[in-house]
Short mmCIF file of C-alpha atoms in Angstrom, two decimals:
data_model
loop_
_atom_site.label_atom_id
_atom_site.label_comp_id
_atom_site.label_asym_id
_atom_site.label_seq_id
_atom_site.Cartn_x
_atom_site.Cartn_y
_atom_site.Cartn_z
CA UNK A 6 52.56 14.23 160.14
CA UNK A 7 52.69 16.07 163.42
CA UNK A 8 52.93 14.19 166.71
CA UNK A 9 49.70 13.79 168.28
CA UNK A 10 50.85 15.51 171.58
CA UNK A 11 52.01 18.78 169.43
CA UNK A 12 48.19 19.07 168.22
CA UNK A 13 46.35 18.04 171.18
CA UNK A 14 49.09 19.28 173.96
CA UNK A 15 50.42 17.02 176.75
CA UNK A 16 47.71 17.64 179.08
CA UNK A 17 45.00 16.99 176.63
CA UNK A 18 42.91 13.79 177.72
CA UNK A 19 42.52 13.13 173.95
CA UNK A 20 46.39 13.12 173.55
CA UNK A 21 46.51 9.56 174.07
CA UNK A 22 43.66 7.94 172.68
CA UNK A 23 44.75 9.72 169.36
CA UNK A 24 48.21 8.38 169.77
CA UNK A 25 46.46 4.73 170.19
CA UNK A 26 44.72 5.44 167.10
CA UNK A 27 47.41 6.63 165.13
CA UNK A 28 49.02 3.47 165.74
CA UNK A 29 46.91 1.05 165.34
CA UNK A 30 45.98 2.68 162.09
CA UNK A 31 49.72 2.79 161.15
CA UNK A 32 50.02 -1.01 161.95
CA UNK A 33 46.78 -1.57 159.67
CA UNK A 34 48.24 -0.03 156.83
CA UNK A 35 51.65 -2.04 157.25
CA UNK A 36 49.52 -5.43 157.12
CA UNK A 37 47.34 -4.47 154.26
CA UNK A 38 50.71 -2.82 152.29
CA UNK A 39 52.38 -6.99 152.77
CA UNK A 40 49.25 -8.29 151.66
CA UNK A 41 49.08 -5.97 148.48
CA UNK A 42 52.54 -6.18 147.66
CA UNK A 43 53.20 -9.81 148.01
CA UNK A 44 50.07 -11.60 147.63
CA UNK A 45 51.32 -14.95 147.26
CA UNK A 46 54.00 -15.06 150.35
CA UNK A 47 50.59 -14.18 152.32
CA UNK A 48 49.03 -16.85 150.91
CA UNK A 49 51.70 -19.28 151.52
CA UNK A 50 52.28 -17.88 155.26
CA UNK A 51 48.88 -18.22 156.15
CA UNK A 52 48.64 -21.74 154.54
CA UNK A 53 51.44 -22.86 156.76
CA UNK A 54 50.62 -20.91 159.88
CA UNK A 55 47.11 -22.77 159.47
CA UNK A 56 48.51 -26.57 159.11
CA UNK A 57 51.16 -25.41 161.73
CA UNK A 58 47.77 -24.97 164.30
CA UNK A 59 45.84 -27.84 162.90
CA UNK A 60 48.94 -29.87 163.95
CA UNK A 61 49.51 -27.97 167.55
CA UNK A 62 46.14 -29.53 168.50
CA UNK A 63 47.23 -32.71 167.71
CA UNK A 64 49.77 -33.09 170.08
CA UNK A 65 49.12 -34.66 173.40
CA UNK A 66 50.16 -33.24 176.56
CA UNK A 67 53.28 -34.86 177.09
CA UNK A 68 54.64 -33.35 173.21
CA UNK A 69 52.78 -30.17 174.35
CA UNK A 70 55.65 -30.44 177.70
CA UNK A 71 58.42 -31.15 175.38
CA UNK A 72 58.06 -27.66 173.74
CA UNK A 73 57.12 -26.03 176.71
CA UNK A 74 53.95 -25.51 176.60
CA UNK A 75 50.82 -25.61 178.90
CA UNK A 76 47.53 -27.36 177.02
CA UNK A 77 45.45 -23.60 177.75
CA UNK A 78 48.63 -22.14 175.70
CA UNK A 79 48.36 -24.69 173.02
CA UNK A 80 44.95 -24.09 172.46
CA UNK A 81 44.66 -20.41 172.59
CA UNK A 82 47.25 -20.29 169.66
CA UNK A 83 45.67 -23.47 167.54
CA UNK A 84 42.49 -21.40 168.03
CA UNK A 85 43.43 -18.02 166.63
CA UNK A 86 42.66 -17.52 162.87
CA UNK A 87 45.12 -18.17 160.22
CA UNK A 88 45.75 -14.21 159.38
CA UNK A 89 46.34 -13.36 163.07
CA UNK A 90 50.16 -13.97 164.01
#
């Protein structure tokens, strides 16, 4: 596939909004390629990433210190869902 810049040009305001959306259409595909390859190591990743969260907000904020995180940090990651890294 040709480079987004070679189409559009360097100067082209659409040059890098294109590039963006190559990308993230790229990354997309690699995600949805694990998932349809290896169904089962998904399954089993996102099984553990969930009980790995459930157990993050179990922690109090002294155990939250000993790993070196803040409670805000803690709880942004225990709050994402189980297919987001």
């Amino acid at each position: 596939m040709a480079n987004v810049y070679q189409v559009y040009g360097n100067s082209s305001p659409v040059a890098p909004l294109a590039a963006l959306m190559v990308d993230a259409t790229a990354a997309a595909l690699d995600g949805l390629r694990t998932v349809t390859i290896n169904p089962i190591n998904t399954l089993v990743r996102f099984q553990a990433r969930a009980q790995q969260r459930r157990q993050l907000k179990g922690l109090d904020d002294r155990m939250l210190a000993d790993i070196g995180l803040t409670r805000k940090a803690a709880d942004k990651e225990a709050n994402k869902p189980f297919w987001m890294a």
